[in-house]
Amino acid sequence: MTATVHDVAILSDFRYPGGTSASIAAEVRAQARAGLTTVLAHVRSPHLKRNRPFHPLLTELIRDSSAHLAAEGEEITARLLVVRQPRIFTEDLRSVPRIRAGRAVMVLNQAPGDAGDPARYYDFAEVRKRVEGCFGAGIEWAPISPQVRAEVLRSEPGAVLTATDWHEIIDGSEWWTDRPGPVGTVPVIGRHGRPDPVKWPRTVRELLAAYPDTPDVRVSILGGGELAVAKLGRTPANWEIIEFGARQPAEFLRGIDFFVYFHDPDLIEAFGRTVMEAMAAGVPVVIGDHFRPLFGDAALYTTPEGVLPLIRGLYADRARYRAVALRAREFVESRFGYRSHLARLAERGVRPGAPPPAALAPPPPPPPRSVLLVSDNGAGLGHLSRLMAIGRRLPEDTPVVVATQSHGALVAHREGFLTEYIPSRGVLGLPRDDWAELLRSRLEHLIELHRPAVVAVDSVPHDGIVAAARAHREITWVWVRRPMWRRDTGAEWIERRAAFDHVLEPGEFAAAADEGPTVADRAGVREVGPITYLDAADLVTPEAARQALGIGPDGPAALLQLGAGNINDISSPVARIARRLRDAGFRVVLAESAIATGPMPPVDGAHVVKLYPISRYLRGFDLVVSASGYNSFHELITFGIPAVFVPNRETVLDDQVSRARFAAAAGAALIVEDPDGPDLDRVLARAVRADVREALSRRCAEVAPPGGAADAAGWLAALIERPECAR
């Protein structure tokens, strides 16, 4: 079924009691008479606190099918969207109407402030941000009058506004009454409008000058008269007070001779619809000179003190009185008639019988602000932990999504991240090309689902990742590339750097010993300090750590995190290390992988823990024997934990041997290069000595570089705010 394409959609709060609703009603009538269709989208304005009904003019137009009122949540399609009343957007909308429109106009029918406070009613920049977030940056900003234009530019000098004002309109034939002269036996001064204190002169002197308390003049007030009476403290004998809404304005205007309107000097009157209505009705208008840019020679201009002499002179000269009325009527018809409205609609492609626009695209959603973190399918948690280290330090209002190819998805979920799982090639048993296509497809689905501004990848750039990056150049792609690769490895991955907009390189304590291919490829790379999941302040006290680990407070404790080996196999290096430490009086704790799919078998003489991150509890240990992978290595050096590194020589890219050698040479750790050789006993014999461990801790404090996770997060967040920096 083809959706109905309306000519004009009008979005506003249709409960406004005054000019806003009257103006909308006039435009709906003009559109209906021209054969154009109108749909009304109602949203509640935050500053209309009281429950109110729709304005009766709009209720009548809905009832006679001049306009269709959209149901909440209804999808609306229109050639033109017209949004009225900026104060609706002083707060976020509770729900944004689903509107697809070829073009959109925001009608500024109220100034941001007044003479005393240029932002009393709304902050233009804040409103613009919300409106463009809902309806796209292409929306036009149309002031309703020269006064509003001037106030907007005073508030926001760089605001881009339409060349011409989106002025009020009126059908003069509905208001005009041909009169040869005044209708009263004495001059009848009148005014009408919604009750508002600022719509009256500020002082009693000006109030009585504009609306005299004298027997040779009558004053008739429709709406707000009680405010003037309260200011005076009495009701003048020659005043007639009529409640707002008790009489139709057209009927009221037929009973007065002069429309006199003066208000508080601080008020910036947006347009003066009641002034236009009086002119259309054939009533001479007496107003302040600040209205001249809008009404030109069609009105009579004076001060409150000049009102009485002016009306007495005009009342006595019937020919001049009629000439003033006719001139005003002609002005209103030519300047503010329905034809002027149809002309501005036609300029925006809306005219009777016009075909729908070639493409009615939905207004763009708010700019993407989320970050998608994609980790590799390594056997451990290294890639994922680095990304989560960055993710947990991003601004709180930045949505973060973690997509991991490892079983670490459960870990990320437990750490509070929105997590997506991408099965690895090994899990699925797929040929390389098939898995590349699956990875590309999965990434593109996640991009469509989460709309990230930035995708950060801690992985080698597999074919599927490169294909997704090339297909989505609207997104900023960042390669989080750990340094310290083994010599003469990974050149094929380095060549794929061009698929990314940026490379972020975590710092390396052993950088001076790095002989891998990333060293020669650092031009344009963003380098930060070493990235660890936690900062030193996140570690718990030794007492709290031991309690969480389930080990007693007495005696030294050692942690083993070597990633391989069976402690029950007496020939394995892990078993030998555990035995030597137990013999030296240490309580041995074995860190089970947080992503292990099943429990470890019982371990002779060792306490097994499965906690993530284990680094939170490092202060509960007197010694750690660890592989020298990037994350564990930098946690131990950064937090000053005495360590013996046993490098894993079987890694494909990571140069754990050079990293551990550098730490040993710097005096910050000990190293066992061959756990099957004689060095193991010699090194462990030193490591169990308290003085050696104290010296290692002191040296770490001297040489450990500052962490880089917060810097990495700040830099990534800046890419969200300034996407142009990505190219």
XYZ file of C-alpha atoms in Angstrom:
727
model
C 0.000 0.000 0.000
C 1.380 3.419 -1.001
C 1.668 5.894 1.870
C -0.364 9.116 1.630
C 1.828 12.054 0.658
C 0.445 15.224 2.233
C 1.318 18.595 0.796
C 2.132 20.208 4.150
C 2.806 18.773 7.598
C 2.580 21.262 10.470
C 4.235 20.331 13.763
C 3.382 22.320 16.875
C 1.528 22.265 20.171
C -2.058 22.929 19.119
C -3.101 23.973 22.630
C -1.616 27.472 22.387
C -4.428 29.901 23.146
C -3.232 32.895 21.127
C -1.499 33.877 17.920
C 0.411 30.638 17.334
C -2.765 28.605 16.861
C -4.565 31.392 15.007
C -1.663 31.589 12.554
C -1.660 27.829 12.014
C -5.421 27.934 11.405
C -5.012 30.648 8.782
C -2.376 28.643 6.916
C -4.492 25.476 7.024
C -7.474 27.378 5.580
C -5.317 28.901 2.837
C -3.950 25.486 1.933
C -7.383 23.829 1.946
C -8.874 26.476 -0.327
C -6.008 25.962 -2.777
C -6.646 22.228 -2.843
C -3.578 21.368 -0.737
C -3.703 18.737 1.974
C -2.470 19.349 5.511
C -1.540 16.931 8.283
C -1.080 18.153 11.868
C 1.532 16.562 14.148
C 0.923 17.469 17.784
C 3.743 17.662 20.340
C 3.458 18.989 23.869
C 5.366 22.132 24.726
C 7.225 21.957 28.047
C 6.150 25.463 29.081
C 2.407 24.808 28.756
C 2.128 23.202 32.167
C -1.656 23.168 32.448
C -3.778 20.659 30.576
C -5.555 22.565 27.829
C -7.787 21.589 24.921
C -6.795 22.215 21.321
C -7.497 25.751 20.126
C -11.127 25.875 18.886
C -10.079 27.174 15.452
C -7.931 24.100 14.923
C -10.561 21.764 16.343
C -13.021 23.097 13.775
C -10.559 22.614 10.910
C -9.952 19.014 11.970
C -13.694 18.442 12.279
C -14.462 19.717 8.765
C -11.530 17.724 7.285
C -9.529 20.794 6.285
C -6.654 19.089 8.111
C -5.861 15.563 9.228
C -4.628 15.092 12.800
C -1.931 12.411 12.886
C -2.160 9.807 15.602
C 0.777 9.518 17.974
C 3.418 7.313 16.350
C 1.811 7.547 12.903
C 4.285 7.762 10.037
C 3.833 11.029 8.138
C 4.982 11.750 4.601
C 4.769 15.313 3.258
C 6.276 17.555 0.631
C 6.951 20.262 3.227
C 7.266 20.197 7.009
C 6.503 23.451 8.846
C 7.504 23.548 12.527
C 6.114 26.329 14.711
C 6.996 27.666 18.159
C 10.683 27.261 19.111
C 9.893 27.018 22.821
C 8.672 23.470 22.207
C 12.348 22.556 21.831
C 13.638 24.041 25.085
C 13.638 20.414 26.280
C 14.073 17.118 24.449
C 10.849 15.854 22.888
C 9.392 12.872 24.711
C 9.048 11.213 21.306
C 10.015 12.559 17.900
C 7.183 12.304 15.334
C 8.072 10.046 12.417
C 7.984 12.547 9.557
C 9.473 12.179 6.087
C 9.517 15.470 4.200
C 11.088 16.812 1.049
C 11.853 20.145 2.749
C 11.424 21.606 6.211
C 11.021 25.098 7.692
C 11.283 26.143 11.341
C 9.093 29.226 11.792
C 10.494 31.457 14.525
C 7.239 33.020 15.715
C 8.737 34.194 18.998
C 11.897 36.088 19.791
C 14.444 34.305 22.027
C 14.124 37.019 24.652
C 13.304 40.637 25.309
C 15.112 43.887 25.915
C 16.049 42.836 29.433
C 17.211 39.286 28.662
C 18.038 38.178 25.097
C 17.441 34.515 26.045
C 14.491 34.870 28.434
C 12.256 32.477 26.471
C 14.744 30.146 24.802
C 18.395 29.677 23.934
C 18.561 29.811 20.128
C 21.677 27.633 19.816
C 20.197 24.989 22.118
C 16.879 24.969 20.240
C 18.675 24.774 16.890
C 20.674 21.762 18.050
C 17.529 19.916 19.114
C 15.537 20.833 15.997
C 18.327 19.814 13.644
C 18.806 16.628 15.633
C 15.154 15.774 14.985
C 14.698 17.024 11.426
C 18.156 17.403 9.918
C 20.615 20.224 9.387
C 18.911 21.203 6.115
C 15.890 22.739 7.842
C 15.306 26.436 7.024
C 15.083 28.977 9.846
C 12.427 31.592 9.049
C 11.754 34.563 11.364
C 8.176 35.775 11.429
C 9.075 39.479 11.393
C 11.942 41.977 11.312
C 11.732 42.213 15.109
C 12.273 38.478 15.583
C 15.035 38.473 12.971
C 16.889 41.218 14.825
C 16.536 39.470 18.188
C 17.719 36.111 16.840
C 20.786 37.767 15.327
C 21.397 39.618 18.584
C 21.334 36.265 20.362
C 23.263 34.328 17.669
C 25.017 36.692 15.198
C 26.054 33.831 12.928
C 22.562 32.330 12.576
C 21.625 31.494 8.973
C 18.068 32.716 8.355
C 15.801 32.799 5.315
C 16.121 35.885 3.122
C 12.455 36.787 3.636
C 10.284 36.534 6.725
C 7.631 33.838 7.129
C 5.017 36.500 7.971
C 1.496 35.947 9.264
C -1.367 35.665 6.772
C -5.042 36.595 6.836
C -8.121 36.415 4.614
C -9.288 39.994 4.621
C -12.727 39.068 3.267
C -13.516 37.280 6.528
C -12.776 40.405 8.557
C -13.705 43.429 6.432
C -16.725 45.558 7.274
C -17.281 48.546 5.002
C -17.782 51.608 7.187
C -17.996 55.239 6.045
C -16.545 56.391 9.350
C -16.513 55.774 13.106
C -19.362 53.679 14.511
C -19.655 55.182 18.016
C -21.283 58.402 19.209
C -17.956 59.034 20.924
C -14.584 57.568 19.884
C -14.377 53.881 20.898
C -10.848 52.645 21.615
C -10.440 48.893 21.612
C -7.846 46.122 21.853
C -7.978 42.340 22.038
C -5.521 39.615 22.867
C -4.626 36.902 25.339
C -4.049 37.960 28.953
C -0.371 38.674 29.595
C 1.036 41.422 31.862
C 3.801 42.329 29.377
C 1.177 43.163 26.759
C 0.231 46.271 28.739
C 2.113 49.541 29.347
C 4.389 49.319 32.348
C 3.318 52.486 34.173
C -0.133 53.710 35.249
C 0.559 57.039 33.516
C 1.201 55.379 30.132
C -1.722 52.997 30.639
C -4.224 55.837 31.189
C -2.668 57.878 28.364
C -3.230 55.082 25.845
C -6.595 54.004 27.277
C -8.006 57.232 28.754
C -10.337 57.479 31.746
C -12.417 60.286 30.288
C -16.168 60.494 29.560
C -15.774 61.634 25.945
C -14.043 58.340 24.995
C -15.082 54.714 25.475
C -12.567 51.878 25.974
C -13.487 48.263 25.111
C -11.079 45.431 25.996
C -11.425 41.803 24.846
C -8.993 39.683 26.884
C -6.566 40.782 29.593
C -8.540 43.772 30.830
C -8.422 42.391 34.353
C -4.635 42.855 34.330
C -5.000 46.555 33.529
C -7.667 46.927 36.200
C -5.370 45.272 38.736
C -2.593 47.713 37.829
C -4.947 50.693 38.281
C -6.639 49.319 41.374
C -10.043 50.200 39.906
C -12.203 49.880 36.807
C -12.640 53.233 35.007
C -16.294 54.082 34.389
C -15.794 54.329 30.613
C -14.094 50.900 30.284
C -15.828 47.728 29.108
C -14.034 44.518 30.155
C -14.820 41.369 28.114
C -13.311 38.016 29.069
C -10.819 36.489 26.640
C -12.644 34.135 24.280
C -16.119 35.399 25.194
C -16.530 37.106 21.817
C -15.051 36.420 18.395
C -12.382 39.002 17.446
C -14.072 39.861 14.111
C -17.332 40.632 15.903
C -15.507 42.651 18.540
C -13.660 44.739 15.949
C -16.921 45.753 14.260
C -17.876 47.592 17.446
C -14.780 49.788 17.888
C -13.431 52.842 16.048
C -9.700 52.622 16.831
C -7.420 49.708 17.634
C -4.827 50.991 20.108
C -2.016 48.681 21.192
C 0.821 49.607 23.541
C 2.773 47.169 25.687
C 5.660 46.896 28.152
C 8.822 48.402 26.602
C 10.821 45.211 27.303
C 8.475 43.026 25.242
C 9.637 42.119 21.732
C 6.308 41.594 19.970
C 6.944 38.840 17.461
C 4.476 40.060 14.872
C 1.275 41.670 16.083
C -1.408 39.452 14.623
C -4.146 41.411 16.397
C -2.857 44.555 14.671
C -3.143 42.847 11.278
C -6.656 41.629 12.110
C -7.778 45.169 12.983
C -6.401 46.482 9.686
C -8.202 43.710 7.791
C -11.425 44.641 9.600
C -11.187 48.294 8.516
C -10.287 49.685 11.941
C -7.535 52.355 12.017
C -4.595 51.131 14.077
C -2.623 53.290 16.529
C 0.660 51.716 17.662
C 4.250 52.442 18.662
C 6.886 53.340 16.086
C 8.758 50.031 16.592
C 6.043 48.367 14.468
C 6.847 50.572 11.433
C 9.268 48.081 9.748
C 6.413 45.574 9.621
C 3.336 47.678 8.843
C 4.802 50.666 7.031
C 2.296 53.450 6.214
C -0.706 51.264 6.921
C -0.742 52.192 10.637
C -0.702 55.412 12.646
C 2.311 55.778 14.938
C 2.559 57.719 18.165
C 3.338 57.398 21.875
C 0.765 56.671 24.600
C 0.592 60.410 25.288
C -0.210 61.066 21.630
C -3.147 58.670 21.424
C -5.973 60.995 22.540
C -5.121 63.952 20.260
C -4.615 61.618 17.276
C -7.940 59.765 17.602
C -9.910 62.931 18.285
C -8.576 64.491 15.095
C -9.260 61.394 12.990
C -12.695 60.865 14.543
C -13.674 64.378 13.448
C -12.450 63.860 9.838
C -14.593 61.053 8.360
C -12.979 61.239 4.906
C -9.495 60.837 6.349
C -10.753 58.109 8.670
C -12.049 56.115 5.679
C -8.844 56.705 3.709
C -6.743 55.322 6.568
C -8.973 52.229 6.793
C -8.850 51.562 3.030
C -5.081 52.023 2.873
C -4.588 49.511 5.690
C -6.912 47.006 4.030
C -5.045 47.205 0.720
C -1.733 46.806 2.516
C -2.898 43.697 4.367
C -4.346 42.104 1.239
C -1.206 42.653 -0.826
C 1.347 41.864 1.859
C -0.335 39.293 4.100
C -3.064 37.745 1.963
C -3.409 34.036 1.302
C -1.688 34.402 -2.063
C 1.547 35.398 -0.346
C 1.473 32.128 1.589
C 0.769 30.038 -1.500
C 3.695 31.753 -3.230
C 6.169 30.767 -0.517
C 4.844 27.212 -0.570
C 5.322 27.112 -4.360
C 8.927 28.267 -3.922
C 9.415 25.091 -1.873
C 7.802 22.798 -4.418
C 4.295 22.718 -2.910
C 1.553 23.660 -5.366
C -1.788 22.128 -6.329
C -1.293 19.070 -8.522
C 2.477 19.015 -8.072
C 3.994 15.522 -8.239
C 5.687 14.175 -5.122
C 9.417 14.893 -4.858
C 11.596 12.311 -6.545
C 12.802 11.115 -3.151
C 11.160 11.780 0.167
C 13.998 10.734 2.402
C 13.354 10.579 6.116
C 14.971 13.350 8.109
C 18.442 12.245 9.115
C 18.641 10.793 12.597
C 20.778 12.570 15.168
C 24.498 12.462 14.340
C 25.992 9.122 15.394
C 27.872 9.298 18.680
C 28.487 5.648 19.521
C 31.783 3.771 19.332
C 32.066 0.184 18.104
C 35.064 -1.683 19.536
C 36.060 -4.786 17.550
C 38.545 -7.256 19.063
C 40.487 -10.150 17.552
C 39.934 -13.848 18.108
C 43.060 -14.427 20.184
C 43.091 -17.268 22.670
C 43.255 -14.818 25.592
C 41.709 -11.503 26.498
C 44.534 -9.175 25.479
C 42.891 -7.476 22.485
C 39.533 -7.232 24.232
C 40.984 -5.881 27.496
C 42.800 -3.063 25.689
C 39.602 -2.019 23.945
C 37.587 -2.201 27.157
C 40.295 -0.137 28.870
C 39.582 2.611 26.341
C 35.822 2.066 26.367
C 35.440 2.408 30.143
C 37.168 5.799 30.010
C 35.064 7.319 27.223
C 32.595 10.066 28.257
C 29.568 8.698 30.089
C 27.182 9.897 27.365
C 29.048 7.968 24.644
C 27.337 4.652 23.827
C 29.956 1.891 23.583
C 29.406 -1.427 21.828
C 31.952 -4.252 22.086
C 32.093 -6.806 19.267
C 34.486 -9.639 19.991
C 35.544 -12.755 18.143
C 36.519 -14.446 21.396
C 34.533 -16.048 24.196
C 35.375 -12.871 26.069
C 31.927 -11.578 25.082
C 30.710 -12.849 28.445
C 33.492 -10.974 30.217
C 32.661 -7.742 28.390
C 29.001 -8.212 29.231
C 29.798 -8.714 32.913
C 31.917 -5.559 32.829
C 28.836 -3.592 31.759
C 29.386 -3.263 28.014
C 26.735 -3.776 25.372
C 28.289 -6.796 23.695
C 28.014 -8.483 20.312
C 29.600 -11.862 19.545
C 31.285 -12.591 16.209
C 32.173 -16.287 15.929
C 35.785 -16.781 14.909
C 36.949 -18.777 11.917
C 38.260 -21.494 14.220
C 34.926 -21.862 15.992
C 33.007 -22.143 12.733
C 35.606 -24.205 10.859
C 35.139 -22.123 7.714
C 37.524 -21.662 4.793
C 39.266 -18.288 4.837
C 37.161 -16.683 2.069
C 33.860 -17.821 3.567
C 34.801 -16.508 6.980
C 35.942 -13.180 5.507
C 32.518 -12.744 3.927
C 30.779 -13.661 7.184
C 32.951 -11.188 9.138
C 32.234 -8.397 6.639
C 28.507 -9.115 6.707
C 28.411 -9.245 10.502
C 30.297 -5.962 10.854
C 28.036 -4.203 8.356
C 24.998 -5.459 10.228
C 26.393 -4.077 13.505
C 27.121 -0.750 11.807
C 23.556 -0.518 10.542
C 22.193 -1.530 13.944
C 24.316 0.700 16.202
C 25.248 3.548 13.788
C 28.726 4.171 15.245
C 30.665 7.336 14.531
C 33.928 5.492 15.175
C 34.942 1.836 14.778
C 38.129 0.908 16.671
C 39.688 -2.452 15.754
C 42.254 -4.213 17.966
C 43.109 -7.016 15.564
C 45.137 -7.666 12.498
C 43.137 -6.337 9.537
C 41.485 -9.505 8.253
C 39.873 -9.438 4.803
C 36.385 -9.041 6.253
C 37.418 -6.035 8.357
C 39.080 -4.324 5.386
C 36.019 -4.944 3.202
C 33.667 -3.446 5.820
C 35.916 -0.412 6.283
C 36.035 0.255 2.543
C 32.254 -0.060 2.288
C 31.619 2.458 5.092
C 33.844 5.456 4.530
C 31.311 7.662 6.321
C 32.625 6.161 9.563
C 35.968 6.872 11.179
C 37.993 3.627 11.311
C 40.823 3.299 13.839
C 43.356 0.467 13.984
C 44.462 -0.067 17.594
C 47.817 -1.623 16.746
C 49.910 -3.023 19.564
C 53.683 -2.563 18.952
C 56.554 -4.977 19.661
C 55.937 -7.396 16.813
C 58.546 -10.087 16.169
C 61.204 -9.202 13.658
C 60.420 -10.067 10.020
C 56.749 -10.848 10.686
C 53.442 -9.160 9.804
C 54.471 -7.111 6.781
C 51.301 -8.208 4.994
C 49.202 -6.675 7.771
C 51.132 -3.407 7.809
C 50.321 -2.981 4.125
C 46.614 -2.893 4.995
C 46.918 0.232 7.114
C 45.384 2.264 4.265
C 41.979 0.741 5.057
C 41.932 2.798 8.286
C 41.660 6.521 8.855
C 43.908 6.410 11.903
C 46.305 4.149 13.756
C 46.346 4.300 17.557
C 49.429 2.694 19.093
C 49.470 1.789 22.799
C 52.766 2.622 24.433
C 55.447 0.000 25.047
C 57.782 0.052 28.066
C 60.308 -1.963 26.038
C 60.053 0.285 22.982
C 63.845 0.639 22.781
C 64.082 -3.105 22.101
C 61.300 -3.116 19.463
C 62.648 -4.379 16.128
C 59.297 -5.240 14.540
C 57.728 -3.751 11.377
C 55.546 -1.235 13.225
C 58.669 0.795 14.128
C 59.177 1.939 10.535
C 55.462 2.652 10.071
C 54.878 5.283 12.739
C 54.381 8.337 10.511
C 50.952 9.762 11.361
C 50.368 7.236 14.131
C 48.744 8.459 17.328
C 50.950 7.200 20.164
C 49.827 7.072 23.796
C 51.255 5.553 26.961
C 50.846 1.863 27.799
C 47.202 0.833 28.007
C 46.088 -1.165 31.028
C 42.520 -2.050 31.919
C 42.831 -0.542 35.393
C 44.671 2.405 36.875
C 46.696 2.039 40.070
C 43.892 3.686 42.032
C 41.537 0.870 40.993
C 43.553 -1.828 42.766
C 42.220 -2.951 46.123
C 44.311 -3.107 49.290
C 46.380 -6.210 50.069
C 43.940 -7.189 52.798
C 40.882 -6.815 50.571
C 42.652 -8.623 47.739
C 43.497 -11.667 49.842
C 39.975 -11.832 51.173
C 38.573 -11.773 47.602
C 41.118 -14.381 46.505
C 40.212 -16.686 49.381
C 43.710 -16.880 50.829
C 44.785 -16.080 54.353
C 46.503 -12.874 55.397
C 49.636 -14.578 56.697
C 52.720 -15.568 54.728
C 53.846 -14.684 51.213
C 51.658 -15.485 48.180
C 52.621 -15.934 44.558
C 50.455 -15.760 41.441
C 51.135 -17.933 38.391
C 49.669 -16.725 35.099
C 51.555 -18.535 32.371
C 48.627 -19.464 30.166
C 49.705 -23.075 29.496
C 50.810 -26.228 31.298
C 49.327 -28.637 33.809
C 50.456 -28.188 37.368
C 49.699 -31.859 38.061
C 52.226 -32.915 35.410
C 55.418 -32.949 37.458
C 57.494 -32.531 34.289
C 55.774 -29.292 33.213
C 57.391 -25.896 33.897
C 54.249 -24.800 35.710
C 54.531 -27.713 38.141
C 58.222 -27.070 38.719
C 57.623 -23.363 39.419
C 54.746 -24.106 41.790
C 56.847 -26.691 43.645
C 59.833 -24.354 44.088
C 57.567 -21.592 45.406
C 55.763 -23.872 47.834
C 59.133 -25.108 49.110
C 60.084 -21.469 49.768
C 56.981 -20.995 51.915
C 54.754 -19.278 49.354
C 51.033 -19.842 48.990
C 50.628 -20.533 45.257
C 47.599 -19.145 43.394
C 46.900 -20.194 39.834
C 44.926 -17.755 37.658
C 42.438 -19.671 35.561
C 41.479 -17.994 32.300
C 38.350 -15.914 32.646
C 37.163 -17.396 29.355
C 37.831 -21.036 30.216
C 34.845 -23.080 29.089
C 35.078 -25.552 31.957
C 36.622 -25.892 35.426
C 40.285 -26.771 35.824
C 41.095 -30.177 37.270
C 42.050 -30.210 40.944
C 45.503 -28.726 41.410
C 47.872 -30.241 43.913
C 48.940 -27.644 46.438
C 47.627 -24.621 44.503
C 44.629 -22.379 44.975
C 42.791 -21.728 41.702
C 40.993 -18.403 41.116
C 38.912 -17.225 38.193
C 38.506 -13.489 38.560
C 38.442 -10.694 36.007
C 40.344 -8.527 36.009
C 42.904 -10.361 38.130
C 44.959 -7.169 38.094
C 42.517 -5.630 40.586
C 43.938 -8.015 43.226
C 47.667 -7.826 42.411
C 48.508 -6.103 45.681
C 47.540 -9.308 47.458
C 50.623 -11.031 45.983
C 54.272 -10.786 46.949
C 55.439 -12.230 43.632
C 53.961 -12.934 40.203
C 55.361 -15.405 37.682
C 53.879 -14.475 34.355
C 54.169 -14.691 30.606
C 55.258 -11.369 29.095
C 52.254 -10.638 26.907
C 51.485 -6.938 26.473
C 48.701 -6.578 29.059
C 50.124 -8.638 31.948
C 53.610 -7.217 31.414
C 52.515 -3.584 31.596
C 50.177 -4.161 34.525
C 53.009 -5.634 36.594
C 55.523 -2.927 35.656
C 52.982 -0.102 36.076
C 51.691 -1.288 39.453
C 55.166 -2.151 40.803
C 54.498 -5.848 41.448
C 57.684 -7.997 41.728
C 57.643 -10.279 38.696
C 59.454 -13.127 37.018
C 58.681 -13.170 33.294
C 58.609 -16.455 31.414
C 58.120 -15.348 27.788
C 55.978 -17.387 25.459
C 58.112 -18.131 22.402
C 55.241 -19.597 20.372
C 53.334 -16.377 19.665
C 52.968 -15.448 15.992
C 53.476 -11.681 16.252
C 54.099 -10.662 19.857
C 57.823 -10.476 20.734
C 57.544 -11.545 24.362
C 61.223 -12.505 24.602
C 62.558 -9.042 23.745
C 59.984 -7.415 26.020
C 60.996 -9.568 29.020
C 64.727 -9.138 28.320
C 64.347 -5.370 28.328
C 62.556 -5.366 31.689
C 65.279 -7.560 33.176
C 68.015 -5.342 31.761
C 66.264 -2.307 33.244
C 66.229 -3.959 36.663
C 62.421 -3.897 36.771
C 61.838 -7.672 36.617
C 63.528 -11.060 36.419
C 63.444 -13.381 33.419
C 63.484 -17.123 32.833
C 64.110 -17.586 29.132
C 64.144 -21.393 29.219
C 61.876 -22.842 31.913
C 63.182 -26.301 31.093
C 66.772 -25.259 31.763
C 68.873 -24.596 34.867
C 67.998 -20.881 34.964
C 64.586 -21.600 36.472
C 65.883 -22.647 39.880
C 68.507 -19.909 39.993
C 66.028 -17.116 39.166
C 63.345 -18.382 41.521
C 65.895 -18.606 44.305
C 66.477 -14.870 43.897
C 62.797 -14.029 43.428
C 61.687 -15.475 46.761
C 64.065 -13.155 48.659
C 62.255 -10.157 50.195
C 65.142 -7.760 49.471
C 65.140 -8.689 45.766
C 61.388 -8.189 45.497
C 61.592 -4.827 47.246
C 64.319 -3.721 44.828
C 62.188 -4.740 41.838
C 59.219 -2.735 43.163
C 61.368 0.350 43.724
C 62.815 0.099 40.215
C 59.359 -0.216 38.670
C 58.295 2.951 40.471
C 61.331 4.726 38.965
C 60.938 3.622 35.356
C 57.237 2.839 34.769
C 55.757 5.183 32.125
C 52.405 6.919 32.710
C 49.309 5.093 31.471
C 47.762 5.924 28.110
C 44.201 4.543 28.288
C 42.641 7.867 29.287
C 44.546 9.717 26.534
C 43.392 7.124 24.010
C 39.781 7.529 25.135
C 39.991 11.320 24.959
C 41.435 11.194 21.465
C 38.768 8.727 20.325
C 36.017 10.903 21.812
C 37.376 13.902 19.899
C 36.963 11.970 16.654
C 33.247 11.653 17.415
C 32.884 15.409 17.887
C 35.105 16.351 14.931
C 34.594 13.745 12.214
C 36.328 15.996 9.700
C 39.557 15.159 11.528
C 39.172 11.598 10.309
C 40.000 12.378 6.718
